[in-house]
Coordinates of C-alpha atoms in Angstrom, one line a residue:
Chain A
M265 CA 44.0 133.3 89.4
T266 CA 45.8 134.1 86.5
D267 CA 49.5 133.1 86.1
T268 CA 51.3 136.4 86.4
S269 CA 49.0 136.5 90.5
V270 CA 50.8 132.6 90.5
V271 CA 54.1 134.5 90.1
S272 CA 53.6 137.1 92.2
V273 CA 52.5 135.6 94.3
D274 CA 55.8 133.1 94.5
R275 CA 58.2 136.0 94.2
E276 CA 56.8 137.2 97.1
L277 CA 56.9 134.2 98.9
S278 CA 60.9 134.0 97.7
V279 CA 61.4 137.6 99.4
A280 CA 59.6 136.6 102.9
R281 CA 62.2 134.2 102.7
G282 CA 64.4 136.4 102.6
F283 CA 66.0 135.6 98.6
R284 CA 65.3 138.4 96.0
S285 CA 63.6 135.8 93.0
V286 CA 62.2 132.4 92.6
P287 CA 65.2 131.2 90.4
F288 CA 67.8 132.7 93.3
A289 CA 66.2 130.8 95.9
N290 CA 66.8 127.3 93.3
L291 CA 70.5 128.6 92.6
V292 CA 70.8 128.6 96.9
R293 CA 69.3 125.8 97.2
F294 CA 71.5 123.4 94.9
A295 CA 74.6 124.9 96.3
S296 CA 74.0 124.8 99.8
G297 CA 73.6 120.7 98.4
L298 CA 76.9 120.8 96.6
I299 CA 78.4 122.6 100.2
L300 CA 77.2 119.7 102.1
R301 CA 78.0 117.1 99.8
L302 CA 82.0 117.9 99.9
L303 CA 81.5 118.1 103.4
V304 CA 80.4 114.5 103.3
F305 CA 83.3 113.7 100.8
A306 CA 86.0 115.5 102.7
S307 CA 84.3 113.0 106.4
I308 CA 84.3 109.8 104.3
V309 CA 87.8 110.8 103.5
A310 CA 89.3 111.5 106.2
I311 CA 87.4 108.7 107.8
C312 CA 88.6 106.2 105.0
V313 CA 92.5 107.7 105.5
V314 CA 92.8 107.7 109.6
L315 CA 90.4 104.5 110.3
P316 CA 93.1 102.2 109.1
R317 CA 96.4 104.0 110.0
L318 CA 94.2 104.1 113.6
M319 CA 94.2 100.3 113.5
P320 CA 96.7 97.8 115.2
G321 CA 99.7 97.3 112.1
N322 CA 98.8 98.0 108.4
T323 CA 99.1 97.1 105.4
L324 CA 102.6 96.6 105.0
E325 CA 103.0 94.7 108.5
I326 CA 99.8 92.3 107.3
M327 CA 101.9 91.8 103.5
L328 CA 105.0 91.5 104.9
S329 CA 103.6 88.5 107.5
T330 CA 103.3 86.2 104.1
D331 CA 105.3 84.8 102.8
L332 CA 106.1 86.2 99.4
A333 CA 108.0 88.9 101.0
R334 CA 110.4 87.1 103.4
G335 CA 113.3 88.0 102.5
L336 CA 113.2 91.8 102.4
T337 CA 116.0 94.4 103.7
P338 CA 115.3 96.4 106.1
A339 CA 116.0 99.1 103.7
E340 CA 113.4 97.6 100.9
V341 CA 111.0 97.5 103.3
R342 CA 111.1 101.8 104.3
D343 CA 111.3 102.6 100.9
L344 CA 107.9 100.0 100.5
Q345 CA 106.8 102.1 103.2
E346 CA 107.8 105.5 101.9
N347 CA 105.2 104.6 98.9
M348 CA 102.8 102.9 100.3
G349 CA 101.9 106.4 101.6
L350 CA 102.5 104.8 105.8
G351 CA 106.0 107.2 106.3
G352 CA 106.5 109.6 108.5
D353 CA 103.4 110.7 110.5
L354 CA 99.1 110.3 110.7
F355 CA 98.6 114.5 110.3
G356 CA 101.9 114.5 106.9
Q357 CA 100.1 110.9 106.4
V358 CA 96.5 112.5 105.9
L359 CA 97.7 114.9 104.0
D360 CA 100.0 113.5 101.7
Y361 CA 97.2 111.1 100.8
T362 CA 94.9 114.5 100.4
A363 CA 97.2 116.2 97.8
N364 CA 97.5 113.0 95.8
L365 CA 94.0 112.2 95.7
L366 CA 93.6 115.9 94.8
N367 CA 95.9 115.1 91.7
G368 CA 93.6 112.5 90.8
D369 CA 96.4 109.6 92.5
L370 CA 93.5 107.2 94.4
G371 CA 96.4 105.2 95.4
Y372 CA 98.5 102.0 94.2
S373 CA 97.9 98.2 95.6
I374 CA 100.1 95.5 95.6
P375 CA 98.6 92.7 95.1
H376 CA 97.6 93.6 91.5
A377 CA 100.5 95.6 90.5
A378 CA 98.3 98.2 89.6
P379 CA 97.3 102.1 90.6
V380 CA 93.5 101.8 92.4
G381 CA 92.7 104.3 89.2
Q382 CA 93.3 101.9 86.6
L383 CA 91.5 99.5 88.8
L384 CA 88.2 101.6 88.6
I385 CA 88.7 102.4 85.0
A386 CA 88.2 98.9 84.1
A387 CA 85.9 97.8 86.6
F388 CA 83.9 100.4 86.7
P389 CA 82.2 100.1 83.4
W390 CA 80.7 96.8 84.9
T391 CA 78.9 98.3 87.5
G392 CA 77.3 100.4 85.4
L393 CA 76.2 97.9 82.7
L394 CA 74.0 96.0 85.3
I395 CA 72.5 99.5 86.7
L396 CA 71.5 100.2 83.2
G397 CA 70.2 97.2 82.6
A398 CA 68.6 96.5 85.4
A399 CA 67.0 100.2 85.9
P400 CA 64.5 100.3 83.1
I401 CA 63.2 96.8 84.5
F402 CA 62.4 98.2 87.7
L403 CA 61.3 101.6 87.1
I404 CA 59.3 100.9 84.1
G405 CA 58.4 97.5 85.2
G406 CA 58.0 99.4 88.7
A407 CA 55.7 102.0 86.5
L408 CA 53.4 99.3 85.1
A409 CA 52.6 97.2 87.6
G410 CA 52.3 100.4 90.6
I411 CA 49.8 101.9 87.4
E412 CA 47.5 98.7 87.3
A413 CA 47.5 97.5 90.6
G414 CA 47.1 101.2 92.4
R415 CA 44.3 102.2 89.9
M416 CA 41.9 99.7 91.0
P417 CA 43.1 98.9 94.2
G418 CA 41.9 95.5 96.2
Q419 CA 40.9 94.0 92.8
G420 CA 41.8 93.0 89.3
V421 CA 46.0 92.9 89.3
D422 CA 46.3 93.9 92.9
R423 CA 44.9 90.7 94.0
W424 CA 47.6 88.8 92.6
S425 CA 50.9 91.6 92.0
T426 CA 51.3 92.9 95.5
P427 CA 51.4 89.9 97.4
L428 CA 53.9 88.6 95.4
I429 CA 55.8 91.7 95.1
T430 CA 56.1 91.5 98.9
V431 CA 57.4 88.2 98.7
M432 CA 59.6 90.1 96.4
A433 CA 60.8 92.6 98.9
S434 CA 61.3 90.5 101.8
L435 CA 64.4 88.4 99.6
P436 CA 67.4 90.5 100.6
P437 CA 69.4 91.3 97.6
F438 CA 71.9 88.0 98.1
V439 CA 68.9 85.1 98.5
G440 CA 67.1 86.5 95.2
A441 CA 71.2 87.2 93.3
V442 CA 71.3 83.4 94.7
L443 CA 68.3 81.8 94.0
L444 CA 68.5 83.7 89.9
L445 CA 72.5 81.5 89.7
L446 CA 70.1 78.5 91.0
V447 CA 67.4 78.5 89.3
F448 CA 68.9 79.5 85.7
G449 CA 72.8 78.5 86.5
V450 CA 73.0 75.2 88.0
L451 CA 69.4 73.6 87.9
W452 CA 68.5 74.6 85.1
P453 CA 71.6 75.7 83.4
I454 CA 70.6 78.5 80.8
L455 CA 72.4 81.1 81.4
P456 CA 76.3 82.0 82.7
T457 CA 76.7 82.6 86.0
S458 CA 79.6 84.0 86.9
G459 CA 82.1 87.4 84.9
A460 CA 81.4 89.2 82.6
Q461 CA 82.9 87.4 79.3
P462 CA 84.1 84.2 78.5
L463 CA 87.1 83.0 79.2
F464 CA 88.1 83.6 75.7
P465 CA 86.1 86.2 74.0
A466 CA 84.6 86.4 70.5
T467 CA 87.0 88.4 67.7
E468 CA 83.4 89.0 66.9
T469 CA 82.0 92.8 67.9
L470 CA 77.9 91.5 67.7
S471 CA 79.6 88.6 69.4
H472 CA 81.7 89.9 71.8
A473 CA 78.5 91.7 72.6
F474 CA 76.2 88.9 72.4
D475 CA 78.3 87.2 75.1
I476 CA 78.7 90.1 77.5
A477 CA 74.5 90.9 77.3
R478 CA 74.1 87.3 78.1
H479 CA 76.1 87.1 81.2
A480 CA 75.0 90.7 82.4
V481 CA 70.7 88.9 82.5
L482 CA 71.1 87.4 86.2
P483 CA 73.5 89.7 87.8
S484 CA 70.6 92.6 85.8
L485 CA 67.8 90.5 86.7
A486 CA 68.8 90.3 90.5
L487 CA 69.7 94.1 91.0
A488 CA 65.9 95.1 89.1
L489 CA 64.5 92.2 91.3
H490 CA 65.1 94.1 94.5
E491 CA 64.2 97.1 93.6
L492 CA 61.2 96.6 91.3
A493 CA 59.9 96.8 94.7
R494 CA 60.8 100.5 96.1
F495 CA 58.8 101.7 92.3
F496 CA 56.4 99.0 92.9
F497 CA 54.8 100.3 95.7
L498 CA 55.5 104.2 94.8
A499 CA 53.7 103.8 91.5
R500 CA 51.0 102.5 93.4
A501 CA 50.0 104.4 96.0
E502 CA 50.8 107.4 93.9
T503 CA 48.2 105.8 91.2
I504 CA 45.2 105.5 94.3
H505 CA 45.6 109.4 95.0
L506 CA 46.0 110.5 91.3
A507 CA 42.8 109.1 90.3
Q508 CA 41.2 111.2 92.4
R509 CA 42.9 114.3 91.3
D510 CA 40.5 117.0 89.7
F511 CA 42.2 116.7 86.1
V512 CA 42.1 112.9 85.9
V513 CA 38.7 112.8 87.1
N514 CA 37.9 115.8 84.6
A515 CA 40.1 113.7 82.1
R516 CA 37.6 110.2 82.4
A517 CA 34.9 112.5 82.0
R518 CA 35.7 113.6 79.0
G519 CA 35.9 110.5 77.8
V520 CA 40.1 110.2 77.1
S521 CA 40.7 107.1 76.8
V522 CA 42.1 104.6 79.4
W523 CA 45.4 103.5 78.2
R524 CA 45.7 107.8 77.5
I525 CA 45.2 108.7 81.2
R526 CA 47.4 105.5 82.4
W527 CA 50.5 106.2 80.9
V528 CA 49.9 110.7 79.8
Y529 CA 47.9 112.1 82.7
I530 CA 48.8 109.3 85.5
G531 CA 52.6 108.0 83.8
R532 CA 53.8 111.3 83.5
S533 CA 52.8 112.3 86.8
L534 CA 54.7 110.1 88.4
V535 CA 57.9 111.2 87.2
P536 CA 59.3 114.3 90.1
A537 CA 57.6 111.0 93.0
Y538 CA 60.0 108.7 91.3
L539 CA 62.6 111.2 91.2
A540 CA 62.8 111.7 94.5
R541 CA 62.6 107.8 95.1
L542 CA 65.7 107.3 93.0
S543 CA 67.4 110.0 94.8
D544 CA 66.7 108.3 98.2
T545 CA 67.4 105.2 96.8
M546 CA 71.1 105.5 95.4
T547 CA 73.3 103.9 98.4
G548 CA 70.7 100.8 98.7
L549 CA 70.9 100.5 95.2
I550 CA 74.7 100.7 95.1
S551 CA 75.4 98.7 98.0
A552 CA 72.9 95.7 96.1
V553 CA 75.1 96.4 93.2
F554 CA 78.0 95.6 95.8
F555 CA 76.1 92.2 97.2
V556 CA 75.0 91.1 93.4
E557 CA 78.6 91.7 91.7
I558 CA 79.8 89.2 95.0
V559 CA 77.4 86.7 94.1
F560 CA 77.6 86.4 90.6
S561 CA 81.9 87.3 90.9
Y562 CA 80.6 90.0 88.7
P563 CA 84.0 92.7 87.9
G564 CA 82.5 95.6 88.4
T565 CA 83.6 97.6 91.3
G566 CA 81.4 95.5 94.0
Y567 CA 83.9 92.7 93.9
L568 CA 86.4 94.6 93.3
I569 CA 85.8 96.0 96.8
Y570 CA 85.4 91.8 98.1
S571 CA 88.5 91.2 96.9
A572 CA 90.6 94.2 98.3
I573 CA 88.4 93.4 101.9
L574 CA 89.7 89.6 101.0
E575 CA 93.7 91.1 100.5
R576 CA 93.7 92.7 102.9
D577 CA 94.3 95.2 100.4
Y578 CA 93.9 98.5 101.8
D579 CA 95.1 100.8 99.4
L580 CA 92.5 98.9 96.8
L581 CA 89.7 99.5 99.8
Q582 CA 90.4 102.6 100.3
G583 CA 90.5 104.1 97.1
T584 CA 87.7 102.3 95.7
I585 CA 85.2 103.6 98.6
V586 CA 86.4 107.1 98.1
F587 CA 85.3 107.2 94.5
V588 CA 82.1 105.2 94.4
A589 CA 81.2 107.7 97.4
G590 CA 82.2 110.5 95.5
F591 CA 80.2 108.9 92.4
V592 CA 77.0 108.4 95.1
L593 CA 77.0 111.8 96.1
L594 CA 77.6 113.4 92.7
V595 CA 74.8 111.6 91.2
N596 CA 72.1 112.1 94.6
W597 CA 73.2 115.3 94.6
C598 CA 72.1 116.1 90.3
V599 CA 68.8 114.1 90.7
D600 CA 68.4 115.9 93.8
G601 CA 68.2 119.4 91.9
L602 CA 66.9 117.4 88.9
A603 CA 63.5 116.2 91.3
T604 CA 63.2 119.6 93.5
R605 CA 63.0 121.9 90.1
L606 CA 60.5 119.0 88.7
A607 CA 57.9 119.0 91.4
E608 CA 58.3 122.9 91.5
R609 CA 55.6 122.0 88.0
G610 CA 53.2 120.3 90.7
Chain B
M73 CA 36.0 109.1 96.6
A74 CA 38.5 108.9 99.0
A75 CA 36.0 106.3 100.9
D76 CA 35.8 103.9 97.7
I77 CA 39.1 102.4 99.5
P78 CA 39.2 99.8 101.3
V79 CA 41.0 100.2 104.6
E80 CA 42.1 96.6 105.5
P81 CA 41.5 96.7 109.9
G82 CA 45.3 97.3 110.6
L83 CA 44.4 98.2 114.2
R84 CA 43.1 94.6 114.8
R85 CA 46.2 92.5 114.0
V86 CA 48.6 94.1 116.0
P87 CA 47.5 92.5 119.2
R88 CA 48.5 89.5 117.4
Q89 CA 52.1 90.5 116.0
G90 CA 52.9 91.1 119.5
L91 CA 51.9 87.7 120.8
V92 CA 54.5 86.9 117.8
F93 CA 56.8 88.7 119.1
C94 CA 56.8 88.1 122.7
F95 CA 56.5 84.3 122.0
L96 CA 60.0 84.5 119.5
V97 CA 61.7 86.5 122.7
A98 CA 60.3 83.9 125.1
F99 CA 61.8 81.2 122.6
C100 CA 65.3 83.0 122.2
I101 CA 65.6 83.4 126.1
V102 CA 65.5 79.3 126.2
I103 CA 67.5 78.7 123.6
W104 CA 70.1 80.8 124.9
L105 CA 69.7 79.6 128.4
T106 CA 70.3 75.7 126.9
A107 CA 73.5 77.3 124.9
Q108 CA 75.0 78.4 127.9
T109 CA 74.3 74.6 130.0
G110 CA 76.3 73.2 127.0
W111 CA 73.3 71.5 126.2
L112 CA 73.2 72.6 122.9
E113 CA 76.2 71.9 121.5
H114 CA 77.9 73.1 117.3
G115 CA 79.5 71.3 117.2
S116 CA 81.8 69.6 114.6
S117 CA 81.5 65.7 113.5
R118 CA 82.5 63.0 111.4
D119 CA 79.2 62.9 109.7
V120 CA 80.5 65.6 107.0
L121 CA 77.8 66.7 104.8
V122 CA 75.3 64.4 105.6
A123 CA 72.1 64.6 103.6
P124 CA 68.8 65.5 105.7
G125 CA 67.5 62.3 107.6
M126 CA 66.1 60.9 111.1
E127 CA 69.2 62.0 112.4
H128 CA 70.6 64.8 111.4
W129 CA 66.9 67.0 110.5
L130 CA 68.5 69.4 108.3
G131 CA 72.4 67.6 107.6
T132 CA 74.8 68.7 108.2
N133 CA 77.8 71.1 106.9
E134 CA 81.5 70.6 105.5
I135 CA 82.8 70.1 109.1
G136 CA 79.7 67.5 110.4
Q137 CA 77.7 70.3 112.3
D138 CA 74.1 69.8 112.8
V139 CA 72.1 72.1 110.1
L140 CA 69.3 72.3 112.4
V141 CA 71.3 73.4 115.7
G142 CA 72.9 75.7 114.1
L143 CA 70.0 77.7 112.7
I144 CA 68.2 77.6 116.6
L145 CA 71.4 79.0 118.0
A146 CA 71.5 81.3 115.5
T147 CA 67.9 82.6 116.0
P148 CA 68.5 84.7 119.3
T149 CA 71.7 86.2 117.8
T150 CA 70.6 87.3 114.6
L151 CA 67.1 88.7 116.2
A152 CA 68.7 89.7 119.3
L153 CA 71.4 92.3 117.2
A154 CA 68.6 93.5 114.3
T155 CA 66.2 94.4 117.5
V156 CA 68.6 96.0 119.9
T157 CA 69.6 97.8 116.6
A158 CA 66.3 99.1 115.9
I159 CA 65.4 100.0 119.9
L160 CA 68.9 102.6 120.1
A161 CA 68.4 103.7 116.8
G162 CA 64.9 104.9 117.5
A163 CA 65.0 106.0 120.6
L164 CA 68.2 108.2 119.5
A165 CA 65.8 109.9 116.2
L166 CA 63.4 110.1 119.3
S167 CA 66.2 111.9 121.6
A168 CA 67.4 114.3 118.1
A169 CA 64.1 115.2 117.4
S170 CA 63.1 116.3 121.0
L171 CA 66.3 118.1 121.1
V172 CA 66.4 119.6 117.9
V173 CA 62.1 120.7 118.8
L174 CA 62.4 121.5 122.2
G175 CA 66.5 122.3 122.3
G176 CA 66.4 125.8 121.0
P177 CA 67.4 127.1 117.2
L178 CA 71.6 126.5 117.4
V179 CA 71.1 123.4 119.5
A180 CA 68.3 122.5 116.2
G181 CA 70.5 124.0 113.5
V182 CA 73.1 121.7 114.9
V183 CA 71.3 118.4 115.1
L184 CA 69.4 118.5 111.8
R185 CA 72.7 119.6 110.0
T186 CA 74.2 116.7 111.6
V187 CA 71.0 114.5 109.7
D188 CA 71.9 115.8 106.8
V189 CA 75.1 114.8 106.5
L190 CA 74.4 111.0 107.5
Q191 CA 71.8 110.9 105.0
V192 CA 73.8 111.5 101.9
V193 CA 76.5 109.1 103.6
P194 CA 76.6 106.1 101.8
S195 CA 76.2 104.4 104.7
M196 CA 76.6 100.6 104.0
L197 CA 80.2 102.0 102.3
L198 CA 81.2 102.6 105.3
L199 CA 80.1 99.4 107.1
L200 CA 81.9 97.2 104.9
F201 CA 85.0 99.5 105.3
V202 CA 84.1 99.5 109.3
A203 CA 83.6 95.5 109.8
A204 CA 86.3 94.8 107.2
L205 CA 88.8 96.9 109.6
V206 CA 87.5 95.2 112.7
N207 CA 85.2 92.5 112.3
P208 CA 82.9 93.7 114.3
G209 CA 81.5 91.3 117.3
L210 CA 77.8 91.4 118.6
I211 CA 78.1 94.3 120.8
A212 CA 80.4 96.4 117.6
L213 CA 77.9 96.1 115.1
V214 CA 74.9 97.1 117.4
L215 CA 76.7 100.2 118.1
L216 CA 78.0 100.1 113.9
L217 CA 74.3 99.4 112.7
T218 CA 73.3 102.2 115.1
V219 CA 75.0 104.8 114.8
T220 CA 75.0 105.1 110.4
G221 CA 71.1 103.7 111.4
W222 CA 69.2 106.5 113.8
S223 CA 69.4 109.8 111.1
D224 CA 67.3 108.1 108.9
D225 CA 64.0 108.8 111.2
V226 CA 64.3 112.0 112.6
R227 CA 63.4 114.6 110.7
I228 CA 59.7 112.6 110.2
V229 CA 59.2 112.7 114.5
V230 CA 60.9 116.6 114.3
A231 CA 57.3 116.5 112.3
V232 CA 55.2 115.0 114.1
L233 CA 56.8 116.1 118.1
R234 CA 56.2 119.9 116.4
R235 CA 52.3 119.4 116.1
E236 CA 52.0 118.1 119.4
V237 CA 53.9 120.8 121.7
R238 CA 51.8 123.7 119.6
R239 CA 48.3 121.5 121.1
E240 CA 46.1 122.6 123.6
N241 CA 47.0 120.4 126.8
I242 CA 51.1 121.0 126.6
L243 CA 50.8 124.6 126.4
Y244 CA 47.8 124.4 128.9
A245 CA 50.8 122.7 130.9
R246 CA 53.6 125.1 129.7
A247 CA 50.4 127.6 131.4
M248 CA 50.1 126.2 134.6
G249 CA 54.0 125.5 135.5
A250 CA 55.0 122.8 133.6
G251 CA 58.5 122.3 132.8
W252 CA 59.4 120.7 129.5
I253 CA 61.2 117.4 131.0
Y254 CA 57.4 117.0 132.4
C255 CA 55.6 118.1 128.9
W256 CA 58.0 115.4 127.2
R257 CA 57.0 112.4 130.1
W258 CA 53.8 113.4 130.3
H259 CA 51.9 114.1 126.7
L260 CA 55.1 114.3 123.7
L261 CA 56.3 110.9 124.6
A262 CA 52.5 109.3 124.8
A263 CA 51.4 111.0 121.5
L264 CA 54.7 110.4 119.7
R265 CA 54.3 106.9 121.1
P266 CA 52.4 104.9 117.6
L267 CA 55.4 106.3 115.8
V268 CA 57.5 105.0 117.4
G269 CA 56.2 101.6 117.0
V270 CA 56.8 102.7 113.4
V271 CA 59.8 103.6 113.6
I272 CA 61.3 101.0 115.3
V273 CA 59.6 98.2 113.0
Q274 CA 61.3 99.5 110.0
N275 CA 64.3 100.0 112.0
L276 CA 64.5 96.1 112.3
R277 CA 64.0 96.2 109.0
Q278 CA 67.2 97.7 108.2
A279 CA 69.2 96.2 110.7
A280 CA 68.0 92.5 109.6
L281 CA 69.0 93.8 106.6
K282 CA 72.2 94.7 107.2
S283 CA 73.3 92.7 109.8
A284 CA 72.7 89.7 107.3
G285 CA 74.6 91.4 104.4
L286 CA 77.7 91.7 106.4
G287 CA 77.4 88.0 107.8
F288 CA 77.0 87.0 104.2
L289 CA 80.1 88.4 103.2
G290 CA 81.8 86.9 106.1
L291 CA 82.9 91.0 107.4
T292 CA 81.6 89.7 111.0
D293 CA 83.7 87.7 114.2
P294 CA 83.9 84.9 112.7
R295 CA 82.5 83.5 116.0
L296 CA 79.1 85.4 115.5
L297 CA 76.4 83.1 114.3
T298 CA 74.4 84.2 112.6
W299 CA 71.3 83.2 109.4
G300 CA 73.8 85.5 107.3
S301 CA 77.0 84.2 108.4
M302 CA 75.3 80.6 107.3
M303 CA 74.5 81.5 104.3
Q304 CA 77.7 82.6 103.6
S305 CA 79.3 79.2 105.0
A306 CA 77.1 77.8 102.5
M307 CA 78.0 79.4 99.6
D308 CA 81.4 76.9 98.4
Q309 CA 78.1 73.6 98.1
L310 CA 76.9 75.7 95.2
Y311 CA 77.6 73.1 92.9
T312 CA 77.8 69.4 95.3
G313 CA 73.6 69.2 95.9
A314 CA 74.0 70.2 99.3
W315 CA 73.0 74.1 99.2
I316 CA 68.9 72.1 99.4
W317 CA 69.9 71.6 103.0
L318 CA 72.7 74.3 104.0
L319 CA 71.3 77.5 102.1
L320 CA 67.8 77.2 101.8
P321 CA 66.9 76.8 105.6
P322 CA 68.9 79.7 106.7
A323 CA 67.7 82.1 103.2
F324 CA 63.5 80.2 104.0
L325 CA 64.1 82.1 107.9
L326 CA 65.8 85.4 107.6
S327 CA 63.3 86.1 104.6
L328 CA 59.7 84.8 106.6
F329 CA 61.8 87.4 109.3
L330 CA 61.8 89.7 106.7
H331 CA 58.8 89.5 105.5
W332 CA 56.7 88.8 109.0
I333 CA 58.5 92.6 109.6
L334 CA 56.9 93.9 106.6
K335 CA 54.1 92.4 107.3
L336 CA 54.3 94.2 111.2
S337 CA 54.8 97.5 110.0
D338 CA 51.6 97.6 107.8
P339 CA 49.0 98.1 111.3
R340 CA 52.0 100.1 113.1
V341 CA 51.6 102.8 109.2
Q342 CA 48.3 102.9 109.7
S343 CA 48.2 103.4 112.8
G344 CA 50.6 106.0 112.6
L345 CA 49.1 107.7 109.4
E346 CA 45.7 107.9 112.3
L347 CA 47.3 108.9 113.6
E348 CA 49.5 112.2 112.2
Q349 CA 45.3 112.3 110.7
R350 CA 44.4 112.9 114.2
L351 CA 47.0 115.8 114.7

């Protein structure tokens, strides 16, 4: 079948499904994905705003029960209630929060004496640094090990790597993080165990960057070890399947080098499946980051959420969750679109 | 070519795993009964942070509670939490899938769109948020984990169910006047049983991971003793050396349980795949 006939068959299929063309069908899918995620985001916002207000007691009451807040006059309490968005009825509070959110205002954290948005801007890059530090390890490491194991299932590399990674996959993210902290921070203290930089950061840019990198090693490694298993098993399964495909068998018969088959023929074909898995595991990755940040007291968004929970700072908690949920949905939508596009190439 | 790939004899292992499961259930019931009769008590004592020895085999924690007794008492809670959640989530997924296939286009549309929505929600975020507000106990935790976990399996059950309803036995039964409830009870459920097993085993792992995570963060009811909550209380002792007996035993048991589920899912997945190949 020629290329032209393939296109015409594609077009006929699209018409049969009610679409005028393949790009139009893609556009519709892309747009419906966006609408779905917007709906989800609106639901999350509604849950985050309504649920705390339905619970007995509120942030203000919890705050007033502490010694710090004793001695406030009723007028001051009323002002505080208005400022915290707790004045009026539930519907009015939800409308106020939504209006503020649309203006980019995520609320105000009284324990931190700062707007939630400002705290997020300070914390989010640290979470990004951990994910970016871990991603090459679990993506490339998982692919390398998975391809090697999948080329000869049951033999060679597969005999020791698969059981090892199965054991690693059994460790919850916080257990892996605690074990790394114990080994490299307590028993053999060669790496920092908490924070993202020293208490007194170096003035030189290079030294400062080096310190930041040193502090990120253990958390990134903990995150990568947790995620590695998912991508290893995916790469292994795909390699077993791809190794039997005609284009790989043909390449082997033509004498194409083993390295080229590994990285060009099999490696490139893994990309769509990898992206699809990345889209599936985005929420898992974010929750793993939370645990890792909490264990290493790393000042990212996970640690911010944890401190908000400990301090009963519901404004910060709901603001951070709304922000992270929005970010996850956005990335998820982009990765989903990219994966679909690449998968169409076959 | 496919014949070159060695396939492990997975199905042969299922009875052994089943025996282990039965043993665990019996063990949990015995522990629960001993806890109810007051024979096993996790009370505090003056022996604070005592290292493992003859008197306290796994040492004591910072308020003098015996770690071994804590581990034993936490076992039924941890396992029951994961198992009940997995079964409930599996049952909900099966019911939703049945509604999609047998309930007509409108019901199918509503259920599938709900699944779409739930699948892209970052469930751990919602779990954290709700748990921070309510500090859930056993029942609330089961409900929370079930509500956020059932949607992942609906599509796979729908796919198999759609193939199954087109089989001759169903068409024949329908032609003879059998209703969908009869077909579901006597034909579809039997055919779906291996797949539902796979779904439940996968849910077991997710539920165990999430509940342990919430316990580790201290977001569950403080009276709910689980391996995750034991690890959380051990975190204060990381730099004192007591972590060896406070942190490692619950971490080891939790990882061992997850590893066992992972190994258990292998043969179940294989049997599920064999089922799909037969369809």
